[in-house]
């Protein structure tokens, strides 16, 4: 039986039409206590509302009903990759998040400094949450070791967190974690979860032993814990699946890294929405699919700042005419997940989605907001259905069967 | 785990109730620029509207979201067969399309005449699009060969197109195409894609060599290309799955052939809707499921003729009282796919569906049209859910579990 991506690969054709996917990170929300309206419903968005009137609205389930997605699965769903099938390891995600340029075969691990007591037992799994500056200084002690021909690169992330990358021939990712996830016990040894990973396990254990020696005088950060050992996944490329020339316009390292994993060209751009639009304009002729990422709404939601999230959405709405001037055949505005200010974190609520194209069958929606989206023409669908819909409306799919 | 058809086979029971499935080919549409209404919404359909009021409306996804179905997958979905699982080869479809009576084991291929230059390279893959009459004359040169006990039947389709059927013992369909899909290269030899198909490949190659000799003086049609080698699939029969006596009333060869593939009795009928209704009336007592196919709406849509499509739908509405006089327990009016006049081809838009039975839980819809269907009681469902719904409303399914 054929499934989603196979079917796209079979049916997709090249054509001159353009698709723009504008991802407003954390777009979905929950109502404000006083108004009963969500962030998106509160925002004054005449341009989005006009697009909603002319196009189709709906709600997207990113992973599944009731499941709160992280940023990576949230985006993978929008790109058409079922996040339950296409998994990216935690170590790789942490490396992508700091913009680390992972090579094929590299093993990345999430790490953190911790405190050991005199008996060698973990007394604090986060080493008293040392500063990022201290973290950076301590990472330098660990960075650059060479063990059995394998180079170990250690880089700080934030506070007590770090990334360790093992680079060399013949490494395997099937490794257990060293972090016991509790205090009062010693760090665990790494063990191989598959026979071919035994050498890699020995190398990692040697690294940890040397790290312990080098950190011995640096209490509270006198040890490291590692978990999520993983290699950059070998996903099918969007260009092969959809026969598209695909570009990403995103300023945060995490999203740039994610875009590379699915084979997008990641364009140089600045931090603002205006920068992103300039990049889009300059590259508009060269590609036929653009992923544009806007971070601000998610950050405001995570901070529990309802009003700031409203402002971010209004800023995007004001910028839309510049995007629309390019006349993309298909424009999608959606999020990778909801981040309601009321919860101050990612949530499981389905994500509002707006698709504009001249081939949309009209629905009765004239305002872009969660309540209206529920009654929209797209229905409540899996995020993985978004790319097939975008491709269809861009007239980039041939008929299935005669 | 049980899937759709298994479950139907387990739960279905015989009963005297009747189900009529009226397929208005290409029923779904897109709004007219001036009115904002689709073909179906524009049509004056008092009878359908009354049924919509008393029954349930909804939208059907035939293959999947964003996927434009061909006629065969479109119909298979309505009959309850997942078109992604139940695949019919291209050669078989072409043979069904001309009403060729394929026997079990026959291998059918789609073919076309092409032009070879003096160097044996393809100069025109369509032989200058010769007339159907010329095609028929040339097919006679190729028809009736006997190679290693295998008879080769060649029949014209239209213009430069033909069907070649290989009939004999022990043939296998796992064969590559001879059509290189480009000019400037020679036709390819057929090769076996499985070891057991090697003899079949030799026979086909001998046929092609002889065809080349026989056509040598007939430039521009001095060679044939063959592709889509396939055998009539061995699908489960509707009568076994649903315990129904099933009849098809369709005048186009393609739909008659398709009905045979799922085990329907294909009734003799004339080309008009009145003919179809007479056939229905004459056979009403003998069967308990009728598939009634009306082609006109699709043809009008393919021609981009909005008004003609409206007229076809109105004609059907006017004929409904005659059908309703038979008092079927379940009447379904839907399409196999959308064919909006605006696109002048099949499209991916979900198909409006109306189900009438005294056991429908009422929805709030009083008009049969795409926008209303979106808010109807059936919801937006896969076409494969239609047969279980029809069976349920005809009280032909027992309870699942105690």
PDB file of N, CA and C in Angstrom, chain A residues 88-96 98 100-111 143 150-155 162-178 190-194 196-205 207-208 226-233:
ATOM      1  N   UNK A  88      13.387  12.486  15.136  1.00  0.00           N
ATOM      2  CA  UNK A  88      14.724  13.081  15.234  1.00  0.00           C
ATOM      3  C   UNK A  88      15.168  12.947  16.679  1.00  0.00           C
ATOM      4  N   UNK A  89      16.370  12.380  16.899  1.00  0.00           N
ATOM      5  CA  UNK A  89      16.867  12.152  18.252  1.00  0.00           C
ATOM      6  C   UNK A  89      17.059  13.449  19.031  1.00  0.00           C
ATOM      7  N   UNK A  90      17.012  13.331  20.360  1.00  0.00           N
ATOM      8  CA  UNK A  90      17.129  14.517  21.215  1.00  0.00           C
ATOM      9  C   UNK A  90      18.483  15.176  21.104  1.00  0.00           C
ATOM     10  N   UNK A  91      19.516  14.376  20.995  1.00  0.00           N
ATOM     11  CA  UNK A  91      20.861  14.939  20.855  1.00  0.00           C
ATOM     12  C   UNK A  91      20.980  15.759  19.585  1.00  0.00           C
ATOM     13  N   UNK A  92      20.450  15.230  18.503  1.00  0.00           N
ATOM     14  CA  UNK A  92      20.485  15.935  17.222  1.00  0.00           C
ATOM     15  C   UNK A  92      19.702  17.244  17.326  1.00  0.00           C
ATOM     16  N   UNK A  93      18.525  17.195  17.977  1.00  0.00           N
ATOM     17  CA  UNK A  93      17.711  18.409  18.126  1.00  0.00           C
ATOM     18  C   UNK A  93      18.463  19.480  18.904  1.00  0.00           C
ATOM     19  N   UNK A  94      19.163  19.054  19.976  1.00  0.00           N
ATOM     20  CA  UNK A  94      19.907  20.028  20.774  1.00  0.00           C
ATOM     21  C   UNK A  94      21.023  20.650  19.920  1.00  0.00           C
ATOM     22  N   UNK A  95      21.660  19.816  19.104  1.00  0.00           N
ATOM     23  CA  UNK A  95      22.720  20.327  18.229  1.00  0.00           C
ATOM     24  C   UNK A  95      22.149  21.284  17.183  1.00  0.00           C
ATOM     25  N   UNK A  96      21.008  20.924  16.602  1.00  0.00           N
ATOM     26  CA  UNK A  96      20.368  21.824  15.625  1.00  0.00           C
ATOM     27  C   UNK A  96      20.029  23.150  16.290  1.00  0.00           C
ATOM     28  N   UNK A  98      21.526  24.847  18.500  1.00  0.00           N
ATOM     29  CA  UNK A  98      22.617  25.826  18.621  1.00  0.00           C
ATOM     30  C   UNK A  98      23.296  26.055  17.271  1.00  0.00           C
ATOM     31  N   UNK A 100      24.654  23.911  15.312  1.00  0.00           N
ATOM     32  CA  UNK A 100      25.829  23.065  15.094  1.00  0.00           C
ATOM     33  C   UNK A 100      25.683  22.346  13.755  1.00  0.00           C
ATOM     34  N   UNK A 101      26.741  22.361  12.973  1.00  0.00           N
ATOM     35  CA  UNK A 101      26.669  21.773  11.637  1.00  0.00           C
ATOM     36  C   UNK A 101      27.004  20.283  11.704  1.00  0.00           C
ATOM     37  N   UNK A 102      25.994  19.467  11.991  1.00  0.00           N
ATOM     38  CA  UNK A 102      26.204  18.017  12.103  1.00  0.00           C
ATOM     39  C   UNK A 102      26.547  17.403  10.759  1.00  0.00           C
ATOM     40  N   UNK A 103      27.578  16.553  10.763  1.00  0.00           N
ATOM     41  CA  UNK A 103      27.944  15.826   9.545  1.00  0.00           C
ATOM     42  C   UNK A 103      27.287  14.443   9.589  1.00  0.00           C
ATOM     43  N   UNK A 104      27.090  13.835   8.414  1.00  0.00           N
ATOM     44  CA  UNK A 104      26.559  12.471   8.421  1.00  0.00           C
ATOM     45  C   UNK A 104      27.468  11.563   9.253  1.00  0.00           C
ATOM     46  N   UNK A 105      26.898  10.766  10.126  1.00  0.00           N
ATOM     47  CA  UNK A 105      27.680   9.846  10.957  1.00  0.00           C
ATOM     48  C   UNK A 105      28.008  10.396  12.334  1.00  0.00           C
ATOM     49  N   UNK A 106      28.009  11.715  12.503  1.00  0.00           N
ATOM     50  CA  UNK A 106      28.216  12.309  13.833  1.00  0.00           C
ATOM     51  C   UNK A 106      27.180  11.772  14.813  1.00  0.00           C
ATOM     52  N   UNK A 107      27.638  11.550  16.074  1.00  0.00           N
ATOM     53  CA  UNK A 107      26.685  11.224  17.137  1.00  0.00           C
ATOM     54  C   UNK A 107      26.575  12.432  18.045  1.00  0.00           C
ATOM     55  N   UNK A 108      25.370  12.940  18.220  1.00  0.00           N
ATOM     56  CA  UNK A 108      25.175  14.083  19.119  1.00  0.00           C
ATOM     57  C   UNK A 108      24.460  13.619  20.379  1.00  0.00           C
ATOM     58  N   UNK A 109      24.860  14.205  21.515  1.00  0.00           N
ATOM     59  CA  UNK A 109      24.179  13.920  22.781  1.00  0.00           C
ATOM     60  C   UNK A 109      23.836  15.226  23.472  1.00  0.00           C
ATOM     61  N   UNK A 110      22.676  15.243  24.139  1.00  0.00           N
ATOM     62  CA  UNK A 110      22.366  16.356  25.038  1.00  0.00           C
ATOM     63  C   UNK A 110      23.130  16.088  26.313  1.00  0.00           C
ATOM     64  N   UNK A 111      23.712  17.123  26.858  1.00  0.00           N
ATOM     65  CA  UNK A 111      24.443  16.917  28.096  1.00  0.00           C
ATOM     66  C   UNK A 111      24.156  18.008  29.098  1.00  0.00           C
ATOM     67  N   UNK A 143      36.259  20.128  25.411  1.00  0.00           N
ATOM     68  CA  UNK A 143      36.206  20.171  23.954  1.00  0.00           C
ATOM     69  C   UNK A 143      37.523  19.711  23.335  1.00  0.00           C
ATOM     70  N   UNK A 150      38.379   9.121  17.304  1.00  0.00           N
ATOM     71  CA  UNK A 150      37.108   9.861  17.307  1.00  0.00           C
ATOM     72  C   UNK A 150      37.304  11.191  18.017  1.00  0.00           C
ATOM     73  N   UNK A 151      36.909  12.264  17.336  1.00  0.00           N
ATOM     74  CA  UNK A 151      37.027  13.588  17.915  1.00  0.00           C
ATOM     75  C   UNK A 151      35.749  13.912  18.695  1.00  0.00           C
ATOM     76  N   UNK A 152      35.917  14.531  19.860  1.00  0.00           N
ATOM     77  CA  UNK A 152      34.748  14.897  20.657  1.00  0.00           C
ATOM     78  C   UNK A 152      34.659  16.425  20.725  1.00  0.00           C
ATOM     79  N   UNK A 153      33.556  16.944  20.230  1.00  0.00           N
ATOM     80  CA  UNK A 153      33.338  18.394  20.215  1.00  0.00           C
ATOM     81  C   UNK A 153      32.288  18.708  21.282  1.00  0.00           C
ATOM     82  N   UNK A 154      32.622  19.627  22.185  1.00  0.00           N
ATOM     83  CA  UNK A 154      31.689  19.968  23.262  1.00  0.00           C
ATOM     84  C   UNK A 154      31.368  21.453  23.177  1.00  0.00           C
ATOM     85  N   UNK A 155      30.089  21.785  23.114  1.00  0.00           N
ATOM     86  CA  UNK A 155      29.686  23.191  23.038  1.00  0.00           C
ATOM     87  C   UNK A 155      28.580  23.481  24.048  1.00  0.00           C
ATOM     88  N   UNK A 162      24.695  21.427  27.641  1.00  0.00           N
ATOM     89  CA  UNK A 162      25.741  21.371  26.614  1.00  0.00           C
ATOM     90  C   UNK A 162      25.393  20.324  25.565  1.00  0.00           C
ATOM     91  N   UNK A 163      26.108  20.379  24.464  1.00  0.00           N
ATOM     92  CA  UNK A 163      26.001  19.359  23.420  1.00  0.00           C
ATOM     93  C   UNK A 163      27.363  18.698  23.272  1.00  0.00           C
ATOM     94  N   UNK A 164      27.394  17.373  23.191  1.00  0.00           N
ATOM     95  CA  UNK A 164      28.633  16.655  22.897  1.00  0.00           C
ATOM     96  C   UNK A 164      28.456  15.931  21.569  1.00  0.00           C
ATOM     97  N   UNK A 165      29.395  16.166  20.662  1.00  0.00           N
ATOM     98  CA  UNK A 165      29.317  15.519  19.348  1.00  0.00           C
ATOM     99  C   UNK A 165      30.547  14.640  19.157  1.00  0.00           C
ATOM    100  N   UNK A 166      30.324  13.378  18.815  1.00  0.00           N
ATOM    101  CA  UNK A 166      31.394  12.410  18.575  1.00  0.00           C
ATOM    102  C   UNK A 166      31.532  12.234  17.075  1.00  0.00           C
ATOM    103  N   UNK A 167      32.724  12.570  16.557  1.00  0.00           N
ATOM    104  CA  UNK A 167      32.907  12.556  15.103  1.00  0.00           C
ATOM    105  C   UNK A 167      34.022  11.601  14.720  1.00  0.00           C
ATOM    106  N   UNK A 168      33.696  10.611  13.908  1.00  0.00           N
ATOM    107  CA  UNK A 168      34.703   9.651  13.462  1.00  0.00           C
ATOM    108  C   UNK A 168      34.048   8.552  12.658  1.00  0.00           C
ATOM    109  N   UNK A 169      34.838   7.581  12.240  1.00  0.00           N
ATOM    110  CA  UNK A 169      34.302   6.505  11.396  1.00  0.00           C
ATOM    111  C   UNK A 169      33.570   5.458  12.243  1.00  0.00           C
ATOM    112  N   UNK A 170      32.534   4.880  11.688  1.00  0.00           N
ATOM    113  CA  UNK A 170      31.908   3.676  12.236  1.00  0.00           C
ATOM    114  C   UNK A 170      31.209   3.833  13.575  1.00  0.00           C
ATOM    115  N   UNK A 171      30.684   5.020  13.861  1.00  0.00           N
ATOM    116  CA  UNK A 171      29.978   5.211  15.134  1.00  0.00           C
ATOM    117  C   UNK A 171      28.503   4.796  14.988  1.00  0.00           C
ATOM    118  N   UNK A 172      27.933   4.325  16.078  1.00  0.00           N
ATOM    119  CA  UNK A 172      26.521   3.912  16.081  1.00  0.00           C
ATOM    120  C   UNK A 172      25.782   4.561  17.236  1.00  0.00           C
ATOM    121  N   UNK A 173      24.505   4.873  16.997  1.00  0.00           N
ATOM    122  CA  UNK A 173      23.754   5.689  17.955  1.00  0.00           C
ATOM    123  C   UNK A 173      23.009   4.883  19.019  1.00  0.00           C
ATOM    124  N   UNK A 174      23.025   3.566  18.918  1.00  0.00           N
ATOM    125  CA  UNK A 174      22.213   2.749  19.830  1.00  0.00           C
ATOM    126  C   UNK A 174      22.890   2.666  21.199  1.00  0.00           C
ATOM    127  N   UNK A 175      22.768   3.719  21.976  1.00  0.00           N
ATOM    128  CA  UNK A 175      23.468   3.833  23.257  1.00  0.00           C
ATOM    129  C   UNK A 175      22.493   4.211  24.355  1.00  0.00           C
ATOM    130  N   UNK A 176      22.711   3.680  25.545  1.00  0.00           N
ATOM    131  CA  UNK A 176      21.882   4.062  26.694  1.00  0.00           C
ATOM    132  C   UNK A 176      22.375   5.402  27.250  1.00  0.00           C
ATOM    133  N   UNK A 177      21.553   6.027  28.077  1.00  0.00           N
ATOM    134  CA  UNK A 177      21.887   7.314  28.694  1.00  0.00           C
ATOM    135  C   UNK A 177      22.766   7.128  29.923  1.00  0.00           C
ATOM    136  N   UNK A 178      23.534   8.171  30.256  1.00  0.00           N
ATOM    137  CA  UNK A 178      24.308   8.097  31.503  1.00  0.00           C
ATOM    138  C   UNK A 178      23.554   8.794  32.633  1.00  0.00           C
ATOM    139  N   UNK A 190      27.570   4.209  29.919  1.00  0.00           N
ATOM    140  CA  UNK A 190      26.849   4.020  28.658  1.00  0.00           C
ATOM    141  C   UNK A 190      26.957   2.562  28.259  1.00  0.00           C
ATOM    142  N   UNK A 191      25.866   1.951  27.852  1.00  0.00           N
ATOM    143  CA  UNK A 191      25.996   0.608  27.290  1.00  0.00           C
ATOM    144  C   UNK A 191      25.420   0.562  25.880  1.00  0.00           C
ATOM    145  N   UNK A 192      25.965  -0.365  25.101  1.00  0.00           N
ATOM    146  CA  UNK A 192      25.535  -0.504  23.706  1.00  0.00           C
ATOM    147  C   UNK A 192      24.189  -1.207  23.677  1.00  0.00           C
ATOM    148  N   UNK A 193      23.217  -0.645  22.951  1.00  0.00           N
ATOM    149  CA  UNK A 193      21.893  -1.248  22.837  1.00  0.00           C
ATOM    150  C   UNK A 193      21.817  -2.129  21.588  1.00  0.00           C
ATOM    151  N   UNK A 194      22.903  -2.164  20.843  1.00  0.00           N
ATOM    152  CA  UNK A 194      23.005  -3.062  19.694  1.00  0.00           C
ATOM    153  C   UNK A 194      24.477  -3.458  19.614  1.00  0.00           C
ATOM    154  N   UNK A 196      26.648  -3.627  17.298  1.00  0.00           N
ATOM    155  CA  UNK A 196      27.548  -2.793  16.497  1.00  0.00           C
ATOM    156  C   UNK A 196      27.897  -1.476  17.186  1.00  0.00           C
ATOM    157  N   UNK A 197      27.234  -1.169  18.307  1.00  0.00           N
ATOM    158  CA  UNK A 197      27.512   0.092  19.000  1.00  0.00           C
ATOM    159  C   UNK A 197      28.516  -0.085  20.149  1.00  0.00           C
ATOM    160  N   UNK A 198      29.086  -1.283  20.260  1.00  0.00           N
ATOM    161  CA  UNK A 198      29.959  -1.524  21.422  1.00  0.00           C
ATOM    162  C   UNK A 198      31.202  -0.642  21.436  1.00  0.00           C
ATOM    163  N   UNK A 199      31.815  -0.452  20.268  1.00  0.00           N
ATOM    164  CA  UNK A 199      32.997   0.417  20.225  1.00  0.00           C
ATOM    165  C   UNK A 199      32.598   1.850  20.592  1.00  0.00           C
ATOM    166  N   UNK A 200      31.458   2.310  20.038  1.00  0.00           N
ATOM    167  CA  UNK A 200      31.016   3.675  20.348  1.00  0.00           C
ATOM    168  C   UNK A 200      30.790   3.828  21.858  1.00  0.00           C
ATOM    169  N   UNK A 201      30.193   2.821  22.487  1.00  0.00           N
ATOM    170  CA  UNK A 201      29.952   2.881  23.931  1.00  0.00           C
ATOM    171  C   UNK A 201      31.281   3.003  24.687  1.00  0.00           C
ATOM    172  N   UNK A 202      32.286   2.223  24.268  1.00  0.00           N
ATOM    173  CA  UNK A 202      33.601   2.308  24.934  1.00  0.00           C
ATOM    174  C   UNK A 202      34.181   3.707  24.808  1.00  0.00           C
ATOM    175  N   UNK A 203      34.071   4.280  23.610  1.00  0.00           N
ATOM    176  CA  UNK A 203      34.627   5.624  23.386  1.00  0.00           C
ATOM    177  C   UNK A 203      33.913   6.650  24.256  1.00  0.00           C
ATOM    178  N   UNK A 204      32.583   6.567  24.299  1.00  0.00           N
ATOM    179  CA  UNK A 204      31.824   7.533  25.107  1.00  0.00           C
ATOM    180  C   UNK A 204      32.191   7.370  26.585  1.00  0.00           C
ATOM    181  N   UNK A 205      32.319   6.130  27.040  1.00  0.00           N
ATOM    182  CA  UNK A 205      32.684   5.910  28.447  1.00  0.00           C
ATOM    183  C   UNK A 205      34.087   6.451  28.757  1.00  0.00           C
ATOM    184  N   UNK A 207      35.436   8.995  27.208  1.00  0.00           N
ATOM    185  CA  UNK A 207      35.254  10.443  27.251  1.00  0.00           C
ATOM    186  C   UNK A 207      34.740  10.869  28.627  1.00  0.00           C
ATOM    187  N   UNK A 208      33.737  10.151  29.135  1.00  0.00           N
ATOM    188  CA  UNK A 208      33.137  10.523  30.422  1.00  0.00           C
ATOM    189  C   UNK A 208      34.156  10.387  31.558  1.00  0.00           C
ATOM    190  N   UNK A 226      25.086  12.554  30.027  1.00  0.00           N
ATOM    191  CA  UNK A 226      24.750  12.599  28.594  1.00  0.00           C
ATOM    192  C   UNK A 226      23.531  11.713  28.301  1.00  0.00           C
ATOM    193  N   UNK A 227      22.707  12.182  27.385  1.00  0.00           N
ATOM    194  CA  UNK A 227      21.554  11.368  26.967  1.00  0.00           C
ATOM    195  C   UNK A 227      21.119  11.749  25.549  1.00  0.00           C
ATOM    196  N   UNK A 228      20.237  10.936  24.999  1.00  0.00           N
ATOM    197  CA  UNK A 228      19.694  11.226  23.660  1.00  0.00           C
ATOM    198  C   UNK A 228      20.717  11.076  22.557  1.00  0.00           C
ATOM    199  N   UNK A 229      21.614  10.094  22.669  1.00  0.00           N
ATOM    200  CA  UNK A 229      22.610   9.872  21.615  1.00  0.00           C
ATOM    201  C   UNK A 229      21.902   9.617  20.284  1.00  0.00           C
ATOM    202  N   UNK A 230      22.256  10.379  19.275  1.00  0.00           N
ATOM    203  CA  UNK A 230      21.543  10.199  18.000  1.00  0.00           C
ATOM    204  C   UNK A 230      22.324  10.765  16.834  1.00  0.00           C
ATOM    205  N   UNK A 231      22.022  10.243  15.671  1.00  0.00           N
ATOM    206  CA  UNK A 231      22.629  10.691  14.427  1.00  0.00           C
ATOM    207  C   UNK A 231      21.600  11.426  13.594  1.00  0.00           C
ATOM    208  N   UNK A 232      22.067  12.341  12.778  1.00  0.00           N
ATOM    209  CA  UNK A 232      21.194  13.101  11.882  1.00  0.00           C
ATOM    210  C   UNK A 232      20.420  12.099  11.026  1.00  0.00           C
ATOM    211  N   UNK A 233      19.093  12.195  11.013  1.00  0.00           N
ATOM    212  CA  UNK A 233      18.322  11.166  10.309  1.00  0.00           C
ATOM    213  C   UNK A 233      18.433  11.336   8.795  1.00  0.00           C
TER     214      UNK A 233
END
